[in-house]
């Protein structure tokens, strides 16, 4: 459902990512880890078609995101870090706007808006300006609009960034629920969340993939995930 084949992105002589290849199969929840500046967000932007690769291919549900972006985007929900929201809009107005942009209409539009409001627990703030909401609620609004068109694939960049422990727990539970029916690639710096939500990890360091495997296999030696993070992402 998600495929990177030799993905590279160069800015002059600098390689933001270099020959990154991996697959995420249907129904998997995979964590994408690495230090700041390692290339996580760049890889995600390439996978979503937001950036064009210097080399390689990015596919969503079998669609090449360079040449078949609209078809791929119809199967994809992308939540970037600090995703853009319109602060003067209410969550309901924003969801109506994105539903129209996605071509939803009539009963399906009404039902999908009701479904994501319930899933993301927005009922108590649905009429308040987004700019007046807490960061946790703004993140929920972002998640709701990502889910409106019932995408098969979710790419989530730091979905718990800046949230308090209660908000992190709520987002984690939402992602775990979604993972029962969606394919999810998520980036995070909170290692406890990785073990709670994902079974498989991709580690990237200095633009290159340095580990692709299960958490169980990585921790078979009994060492904590934090120790493996430091080992795998130590500067070359």
PDB file of C-alpha atoms in Angstrom:
ATOM      1  CA  UNK A   1       0.000   0.000   0.000  1.00  0.00           C
ATOM      2  CA  UNK A   2       3.025   2.276   0.537  1.00  0.00           C
ATOM      3  CA  UNK A   3       6.148   1.722  -1.526  1.00  0.00           C
ATOM      4  CA  UNK A   4       9.430   3.627  -1.781  1.00  0.00           C
ATOM      5  CA  UNK A   5      11.846   2.425  -4.459  1.00  0.00           C
ATOM      6  CA  UNK A   6      15.278   4.054  -4.447  1.00  0.00           C
ATOM      7  CA  UNK A   7      13.838   7.389  -3.319  1.00  0.00           C
ATOM      8  CA  UNK A   8      16.346  10.257  -3.319  1.00  0.00           C
ATOM      9  CA  UNK A   9      16.014  13.998  -2.887  1.00  0.00           C
ATOM     10  CA  UNK A  10      18.972  16.290  -3.556  1.00  0.00           C
ATOM     11  CA  UNK A  11      19.378  19.999  -2.930  1.00  0.00           C
ATOM     12  CA  UNK A  12      22.511  20.819  -4.876  1.00  0.00           C
ATOM     13  CA  UNK A  13      25.195  18.521  -3.476  1.00  0.00           C
ATOM     14  CA  UNK A  14      23.220  17.824  -0.286  1.00  0.00           C
ATOM     15  CA  UNK A  15      21.227  14.575  -0.150  1.00  0.00           C
ATOM     16  CA  UNK A  16      18.186  15.004   2.091  1.00  0.00           C
ATOM     17  CA  UNK A  17      17.492  11.305   1.502  1.00  0.00           C
ATOM     18  CA  UNK A  18      19.502   8.841  -0.572  1.00  0.00           C
ATOM     19  CA  UNK A  19      18.215   5.602  -2.157  1.00  0.00           C
ATOM     20  CA  UNK A  20      15.532   4.870   0.437  1.00  0.00           C
ATOM     21  CA  UNK A  21      13.477   1.727  -0.264  1.00  0.00           C
ATOM     22  CA  UNK A  22      10.763   0.024   1.810  1.00  0.00           C
ATOM     23  CA  UNK A  23       7.186  -1.262   1.654  1.00  0.00           C
ATOM     24  CA  UNK A  24       4.249  -1.051   4.048  1.00  0.00           C
ATOM     25  CA  UNK A  25       1.672  -3.783   3.511  1.00  0.00           C
ATOM     26  CA  UNK A  26      -2.086  -3.531   3.878  1.00  0.00           C
ATOM     27  CA  UNK A  27      -3.139  -3.344   7.524  1.00  0.00           C
ATOM     28  CA  UNK A  28       0.320  -2.590   8.952  1.00  0.00           C
ATOM     29  CA  UNK A  29       1.084   0.207  11.409  1.00  0.00           C
ATOM     30  CA  UNK A  30       4.742   1.127  10.895  1.00  0.00           C
ATOM     31  CA  UNK A  31       6.725   3.689  12.895  1.00  0.00           C
ATOM     32  CA  UNK A  32       9.256   5.856  11.051  1.00  0.00           C
ATOM     33  CA  UNK A  33      12.030   6.964  13.413  1.00  0.00           C
ATOM     34  CA  UNK A  34      15.176   9.039  13.269  1.00  0.00           C
ATOM     35  CA  UNK A  35      16.798  12.149  14.764  1.00  0.00           C
ATOM     36  CA  UNK A  36      15.889  15.661  13.673  1.00  0.00           C
ATOM     37  CA  UNK A  37      17.107  16.331  10.157  1.00  0.00           C
ATOM     38  CA  UNK A  38      17.447  12.630   9.296  1.00  0.00           C
ATOM     39  CA  UNK A  39      15.012  12.809   6.366  1.00  0.00           C
ATOM     40  CA  UNK A  40      11.690  11.604   7.841  1.00  0.00           C
ATOM     41  CA  UNK A  41       9.545  14.535   6.766  1.00  0.00           C
ATOM     42  CA  UNK A  42      11.218  14.709   3.350  1.00  0.00           C
ATOM     43  CA  UNK A  43      10.475  11.015   2.771  1.00  0.00           C
ATOM     44  CA  UNK A  44       6.852  11.501   3.789  1.00  0.00           C
ATOM     45  CA  UNK A  45       6.461  14.494   1.471  1.00  0.00           C
ATOM     46  CA  UNK A  46       7.870  12.426  -1.389  1.00  0.00           C
ATOM     47  CA  UNK A  47       5.483   9.563  -0.631  1.00  0.00           C
ATOM     48  CA  UNK A  48       2.484  11.902  -0.660  1.00  0.00           C
ATOM     49  CA  UNK A  49       3.498  13.655  -3.880  1.00  0.00           C
ATOM     50  CA  UNK A  50       4.031  16.955  -2.059  1.00  0.00           C
ATOM     51  CA  UNK A  51       7.647  16.911  -3.281  1.00  0.00           C
ATOM     52  CA  UNK A  52       9.007  15.447  -6.509  1.00  0.00           C
ATOM     53  CA  UNK A  53      11.897  12.978  -6.080  1.00  0.00           C
ATOM     54  CA  UNK A  54      15.310  13.590  -7.622  1.00  0.00           C
ATOM     55  CA  UNK A  55      15.411   9.842  -8.290  1.00  0.00           C
ATOM     56  CA  UNK A  56      13.311   6.779  -7.492  1.00  0.00           C
ATOM     57  CA  UNK A  57       9.595   6.091  -7.268  1.00  0.00           C
ATOM     58  CA  UNK A  58       6.963   6.626  -4.560  1.00  0.00           C
ATOM     59  CA  UNK A  59       3.713   4.645  -4.775  1.00  0.00           C
ATOM     60  CA  UNK A  60       0.471   4.756  -2.808  1.00  0.00           C
ATOM     61  CA  UNK A  61      -1.893   1.815  -3.330  1.00  0.00           C
ATOM     62  CA  UNK A  62       0.038   1.004  -6.513  1.00  0.00           C
ATOM     63  CA  UNK A  63      -0.182   4.512  -7.978  1.00  0.00           C
ATOM     64  CA  UNK A  64       3.014   6.363  -8.911  1.00  0.00           C
ATOM     65  CA  UNK A  65       2.784   9.665  -7.019  1.00  0.00           C
ATOM     66  CA  UNK A  66       4.762  11.467  -9.710  1.00  0.00           C
ATOM     67  CA  UNK A  67       2.535  10.511 -12.663  1.00  0.00           C
ATOM     68  CA  UNK A  68      -0.722   9.350 -10.974  1.00  0.00           C
ATOM     69  CA  UNK A  69      -0.915  11.703  -8.031  1.00  0.00           C
ATOM     70  CA  UNK A  70      -4.691  12.339  -8.093  1.00  0.00           C
ATOM     71  CA  UNK A  71      -5.495   8.633  -8.119  1.00  0.00           C
ATOM     72  CA  UNK A  72      -3.018   8.029  -5.308  1.00  0.00           C
ATOM     73  CA  UNK A  73      -4.268  11.003  -3.295  1.00  0.00           C
ATOM     74  CA  UNK A  74      -7.807   9.604  -3.416  1.00  0.00           C
ATOM     75  CA  UNK A  75      -6.550   6.620  -1.381  1.00  0.00           C
ATOM     76  CA  UNK A  76      -4.357   8.683   0.967  1.00  0.00           C
ATOM     77  CA  UNK A  77      -4.811  10.734   4.114  1.00  0.00           C
ATOM     78  CA  UNK A  78      -1.789  12.900   5.013  1.00  0.00           C
ATOM     79  CA  UNK A  79      -1.375  14.777   8.292  1.00  0.00           C
ATOM     80  CA  UNK A  80       1.827  16.855   8.189  1.00  0.00           C
ATOM     81  CA  UNK A  81       3.473  18.108  11.354  1.00  0.00           C
ATOM     82  CA  UNK A  82       1.706  21.323  12.387  1.00  0.00           C
ATOM     83  CA  UNK A  83      -0.722  20.801   9.508  1.00  0.00           C
ATOM     84  CA  UNK A  84      -2.381  23.969   8.212  1.00  0.00           C
ATOM     85  CA  UNK A  85      -5.820  24.785   9.592  1.00  0.00           C
ATOM     86  CA  UNK A  86      -7.939  27.910   9.124  1.00  0.00           C
ATOM     87  CA  UNK A  87      -8.122  29.482  12.618  1.00  0.00           C
ATOM     88  CA  UNK A  88     -11.206  31.605  11.904  1.00  0.00           C
ATOM     89  CA  UNK A  89     -13.237  28.572  10.787  1.00  0.00           C
ATOM     90  CA  UNK A  90     -15.079  26.242  13.140  1.00  0.00           C
ATOM     91  CA  UNK A  91     -14.348  22.514  12.872  1.00  0.00           C
ATOM     92  CA  UNK A  92     -17.736  22.002  11.222  1.00  0.00           C
ATOM     93  CA  UNK A  93     -17.077  24.706   8.617  1.00  0.00           C
ATOM     94  CA  UNK A  94     -13.618  23.274   7.926  1.00  0.00           C
ATOM     95  CA  UNK A  95     -14.996  19.758   7.483  1.00  0.00           C
ATOM     96  CA  UNK A  96     -17.678  21.051   5.131  1.00  0.00           C
ATOM     97  CA  UNK A  97     -15.016  22.886   3.119  1.00  0.00           C
ATOM     98  CA  UNK A  98     -12.791  19.808   2.780  1.00  0.00           C
ATOM     99  CA  UNK A  99     -15.755  17.551   2.043  1.00  0.00           C
ATOM    100  CA  UNK A 100     -16.663  19.811  -0.880  1.00  0.00           C
ATOM    101  CA  UNK A 101     -13.033  19.850  -2.037  1.00  0.00           C
ATOM    102  CA  UNK A 102     -13.014  16.033  -1.934  1.00  0.00           C
ATOM    103  CA  UNK A 103     -16.206  15.840  -4.005  1.00  0.00           C
ATOM    104  CA  UNK A 104     -18.407  14.513  -1.200  1.00  0.00           C
ATOM    105  CA  UNK A 105     -22.052  15.507  -1.468  1.00  0.00           C
ATOM    106  CA  UNK A 106     -25.529  14.786  -0.164  1.00  0.00           C
ATOM    107  CA  UNK A 107     -26.077  12.010   2.361  1.00  0.00           C
ATOM    108  CA  UNK A 108     -22.526  10.654   2.057  1.00  0.00           C
ATOM    109  CA  UNK A 109     -21.094  14.078   2.934  1.00  0.00           C
ATOM    110  CA  UNK A 110     -23.421  14.447   5.922  1.00  0.00           C
ATOM    111  CA  UNK A 111     -22.655  10.935   7.162  1.00  0.00           C
ATOM    112  CA  UNK A 112     -18.884  11.207   6.753  1.00  0.00           C
ATOM    113  CA  UNK A 113     -18.769  14.519   8.639  1.00  0.00           C
ATOM    114  CA  UNK A 114     -20.866  12.979  11.449  1.00  0.00           C
ATOM    115  CA  UNK A 115     -18.616   9.903  11.522  1.00  0.00           C
ATOM    116  CA  UNK A 116     -15.321  11.800  11.855  1.00  0.00           C
ATOM    117  CA  UNK A 117     -16.766  14.173  14.448  1.00  0.00           C
ATOM    118  CA  UNK A 118     -17.649  11.121  16.550  1.00  0.00           C
ATOM    119  CA  UNK A 119     -14.388   9.260  15.876  1.00  0.00           C
ATOM    120  CA  UNK A 120     -12.239  12.274  16.800  1.00  0.00           C
ATOM    121  CA  UNK A 121     -14.531  13.353  19.675  1.00  0.00           C
ATOM    122  CA  UNK A 122     -15.124  16.874  18.371  1.00  0.00           C
ATOM    123  CA  UNK A 123     -18.745  17.244  19.447  1.00  0.00           C
ATOM    124  CA  UNK A 124     -17.963  19.601  22.332  1.00  0.00           C
ATOM    125  CA  UNK A 125     -15.998  22.079  20.190  1.00  0.00           C
ATOM    126  CA  UNK A 126     -17.631  21.713  16.781  1.00  0.00           C
ATOM    127  CA  UNK A 127     -18.920  25.300  16.768  1.00  0.00           C
ATOM    128  CA  UNK A 128     -15.866  27.041  18.252  1.00  0.00           C
ATOM    129  CA  UNK A 129     -13.221  28.850  16.143  1.00  0.00           C
ATOM    130  CA  UNK A 130     -10.265  26.543  15.547  1.00  0.00           C
ATOM    131  CA  UNK A 131      -7.881  29.317  16.615  1.00  0.00           C
ATOM    132  CA  UNK A 132      -9.427  29.193  20.109  1.00  0.00           C
ATOM    133  CA  UNK A 133      -8.970  25.448  20.533  1.00  0.00           C
ATOM    134  CA  UNK A 134      -6.186  23.708  22.449  1.00  0.00           C
ATOM    135  CA  UNK A 135      -3.386  22.098  20.477  1.00  0.00           C
ATOM    136  CA  UNK A 136      -4.855  18.696  21.239  1.00  0.00           C
ATOM    137  CA  UNK A 137      -8.206  19.619  19.764  1.00  0.00           C
ATOM    138  CA  UNK A 138      -6.573  21.233  16.733  1.00  0.00           C
ATOM    139  CA  UNK A 139      -4.734  17.966  16.138  1.00  0.00           C
ATOM    140  CA  UNK A 140      -8.042  16.128  16.326  1.00  0.00           C
ATOM    141  CA  UNK A 141      -9.553  18.524  13.770  1.00  0.00           C
ATOM    142  CA  UNK A 142      -6.603  17.828  11.472  1.00  0.00           C
ATOM    143  CA  UNK A 143      -7.096  14.097  11.911  1.00  0.00           C
ATOM    144  CA  UNK A 144     -10.818  14.416  11.190  1.00  0.00           C
ATOM    145  CA  UNK A 145     -10.290  16.176   7.871  1.00  0.00           C
ATOM    146  CA  UNK A 146      -7.638  13.590   6.893  1.00  0.00           C
ATOM    147  CA  UNK A 147     -10.183  10.801   7.461  1.00  0.00           C
ATOM    148  CA  UNK A 148     -13.154  12.424   5.702  1.00  0.00           C
ATOM    149  CA  UNK A 149     -12.813  10.593   2.377  1.00  0.00           C
ATOM    150  CA  UNK A 150     -12.174   7.185   4.015  1.00  0.00           C
ATOM    151  CA  UNK A 151      -8.596   6.749   2.784  1.00  0.00           C
ATOM    152  CA  UNK A 152      -6.974   3.302   2.848  1.00  0.00           C
ATOM    153  CA  UNK A 153      -3.544   4.743   3.677  1.00  0.00           C
ATOM    154  CA  UNK A 154      -2.596   7.235   6.402  1.00  0.00           C
ATOM    155  CA  UNK A 155       0.747   9.054   6.620  1.00  0.00           C
ATOM    156  CA  UNK A 156       1.055  10.919   9.918  1.00  0.00           C
ATOM    157  CA  UNK A 157       4.043  13.169  10.643  1.00  0.00           C
ATOM    158  CA  UNK A 158       4.520  13.681  14.404  1.00  0.00           C
ATOM    159  CA  UNK A 159       0.801  13.299  15.249  1.00  0.00           C
ATOM    160  CA  UNK A 160       1.473  13.697  19.008  1.00  0.00           C
ATOM    161  CA  UNK A 161       3.963  16.583  18.834  1.00  0.00           C
ATOM    162  CA  UNK A 162       3.356  19.194  21.544  1.00  0.00           C
ATOM    163  CA  UNK A 163       0.498  17.320  23.193  1.00  0.00           C
ATOM    164  CA  UNK A 164       0.140  16.678  26.906  1.00  0.00           C
ATOM    165  CA  UNK A 165       0.053  13.075  28.239  1.00  0.00           C
ATOM    166  CA  UNK A 166      -3.757  12.885  28.213  1.00  0.00           C
ATOM    167  CA  UNK A 167      -3.921  14.183  24.641  1.00  0.00           C
ATOM    168  CA  UNK A 168      -1.166  11.768  23.573  1.00  0.00           C
ATOM    169  CA  UNK A 169      -3.171   8.894  25.032  1.00  0.00           C
ATOM    170  CA  UNK A 170      -6.284   9.982  23.117  1.00  0.00           C
ATOM    171  CA  UNK A 171      -4.421  10.285  19.803  1.00  0.00           C
ATOM    172  CA  UNK A 172      -2.741   6.928  20.427  1.00  0.00           C
ATOM    173  CA  UNK A 173      -6.090   5.245  20.991  1.00  0.00           C
ATOM    174  CA  UNK A 174      -7.464   6.816  17.798  1.00  0.00           C
ATOM    175  CA  UNK A 175      -4.479   5.560  15.787  1.00  0.00           C
ATOM    176  CA  UNK A 176      -4.747   2.072  17.270  1.00  0.00           C
ATOM    177  CA  UNK A 177      -8.430   1.984  16.338  1.00  0.00           C
ATOM    178  CA  UNK A 178      -7.662   3.163  12.805  1.00  0.00           C
ATOM    179  CA  UNK A 179      -4.885   0.597  12.513  1.00  0.00           C
ATOM    180  CA  UNK A 180      -7.504  -2.160  12.552  1.00  0.00           C
ATOM    181  CA  UNK A 181      -8.638  -1.147   9.058  1.00  0.00           C
ATOM    182  CA  UNK A 182      -6.006   1.235   7.629  1.00  0.00           C
ATOM    183  CA  UNK A 183      -2.385   1.084   6.518  1.00  0.00           C
ATOM    184  CA  UNK A 184      -0.465   3.618   8.635  1.00  0.00           C
ATOM    185  CA  UNK A 185       3.026   5.100   8.462  1.00  0.00           C
ATOM    186  CA  UNK A 186       3.709   7.447  11.367  1.00  0.00           C
ATOM    187  CA  UNK A 187       6.673   9.495  12.452  1.00  0.00           C
ATOM    188  CA  UNK A 188       7.249  10.200  16.133  1.00  0.00           C
ATOM    189  CA  UNK A 189       9.981  10.976  18.664  1.00  0.00           C
ATOM    190  CA  UNK A 190       8.101   9.387  21.565  1.00  0.00           C
ATOM    191  CA  UNK A 191       9.517   5.880  21.779  1.00  0.00           C
ATOM    192  CA  UNK A 192       6.916   4.662  24.284  1.00  0.00           C
ATOM    193  CA  UNK A 193       4.251   5.479  21.709  1.00  0.00           C
ATOM    194  CA  UNK A 194       6.056   3.396  19.104  1.00  0.00           C
ATOM    195  CA  UNK A 195       5.853   0.279  21.237  1.00  0.00           C
ATOM    196  CA  UNK A 196       2.182   0.974  22.011  1.00  0.00           C
ATOM    197  CA  UNK A 197       1.074   1.534  18.405  1.00  0.00           C
ATOM    198  CA  UNK A 198       3.398  -0.239  15.951  1.00  0.00           C
ATOM    199  CA  UNK A 199       4.849  -3.685  15.386  1.00  0.00           C
ATOM    200  CA  UNK A 200       7.454  -2.681  12.815  1.00  0.00           C
ATOM    201  CA  UNK A 201      10.010   0.143  12.715  1.00  0.00           C
ATOM    202  CA  UNK A 202      11.910   1.951   9.997  1.00  0.00           C
ATOM    203  CA  UNK A 203      14.986   3.850  11.197  1.00  0.00           C
ATOM    204  CA  UNK A 204      16.474   6.583   9.012  1.00  0.00           C
ATOM    205  CA  UNK A 205      19.747   8.379   9.725  1.00  0.00           C
ATOM    206  CA  UNK A 206      21.541  10.994   7.617  1.00  0.00           C
ATOM    207  CA  UNK A 207      19.154  10.348   4.736  1.00  0.00           C
ATOM    208  CA  UNK A 208      19.643   6.568   4.592  1.00  0.00           C
ATOM    209  CA  UNK A 209      17.488   3.718   5.857  1.00  0.00           C
ATOM    210  CA  UNK A 210      19.460   1.889   8.562  1.00  0.00           C
ATOM    211  CA  UNK A 211      16.879  -0.563   9.953  1.00  0.00           C
ATOM    212  CA  UNK A 212      13.648  -2.173   8.724  1.00  0.00           C
ATOM    213  CA  UNK A 213      12.173  -4.825  10.980  1.00  0.00           C
ATOM    214  CA  UNK A 214       9.950  -5.665  13.911  1.00  0.00           C
ATOM    215  CA  UNK A 215      10.238  -4.197  17.384  1.00  0.00           C
ATOM    216  CA  UNK A 216      10.413  -7.729  18.778  1.00  0.00           C
ATOM    217  CA  UNK A 217      13.425  -8.603  16.610  1.00  0.00           C
ATOM    218  CA  UNK A 218      15.178  -5.356  17.509  1.00  0.00           C
ATOM    219  CA  UNK A 219      14.654  -5.899  21.227  1.00  0.00           C
ATOM    220  CA  UNK A 220      15.482  -9.615  21.220  1.00  0.00           C
ATOM    221  CA  UNK A 221      18.743  -8.800  23.016  1.00  0.00           C
ATOM    222  CA  UNK A 222      16.799  -7.339  25.938  1.00  0.00           C
ATOM    223  CA  UNK A 223      18.023  -3.776  25.452  1.00  0.00           C
ATOM    224  CA  UNK A 224      15.472  -0.911  25.491  1.00  0.00           C
ATOM    225  CA  UNK A 225      14.335   0.788  22.306  1.00  0.00           C
ATOM    226  CA  UNK A 226      16.004   4.032  23.369  1.00  0.00           C
ATOM    227  CA  UNK A 227      19.394   2.319  23.386  1.00  0.00           C
ATOM    228  CA  UNK A 228      18.837   0.940  19.887  1.00  0.00           C
ATOM    229  CA  UNK A 229      17.747   4.399  18.713  1.00  0.00           C
ATOM    230  CA  UNK A 230      21.060   5.864  19.876  1.00  0.00           C
ATOM    231  CA  UNK A 231      23.037   2.994  18.339  1.00  0.00           C
ATOM    232  CA  UNK A 232      21.340   3.185  14.942  1.00  0.00           C
ATOM    233  CA  UNK A 233      21.284   6.972  14.645  1.00  0.00           C
ATOM    234  CA  UNK A 234      24.756   7.787  15.918  1.00  0.00           C
ATOM    235  CA  UNK A 235      26.521  10.217  13.579  1.00  0.00           C
ATOM    236  CA  UNK A 236      28.597   8.424  10.970  1.00  0.00           C
TER     237      UNK A 236
END
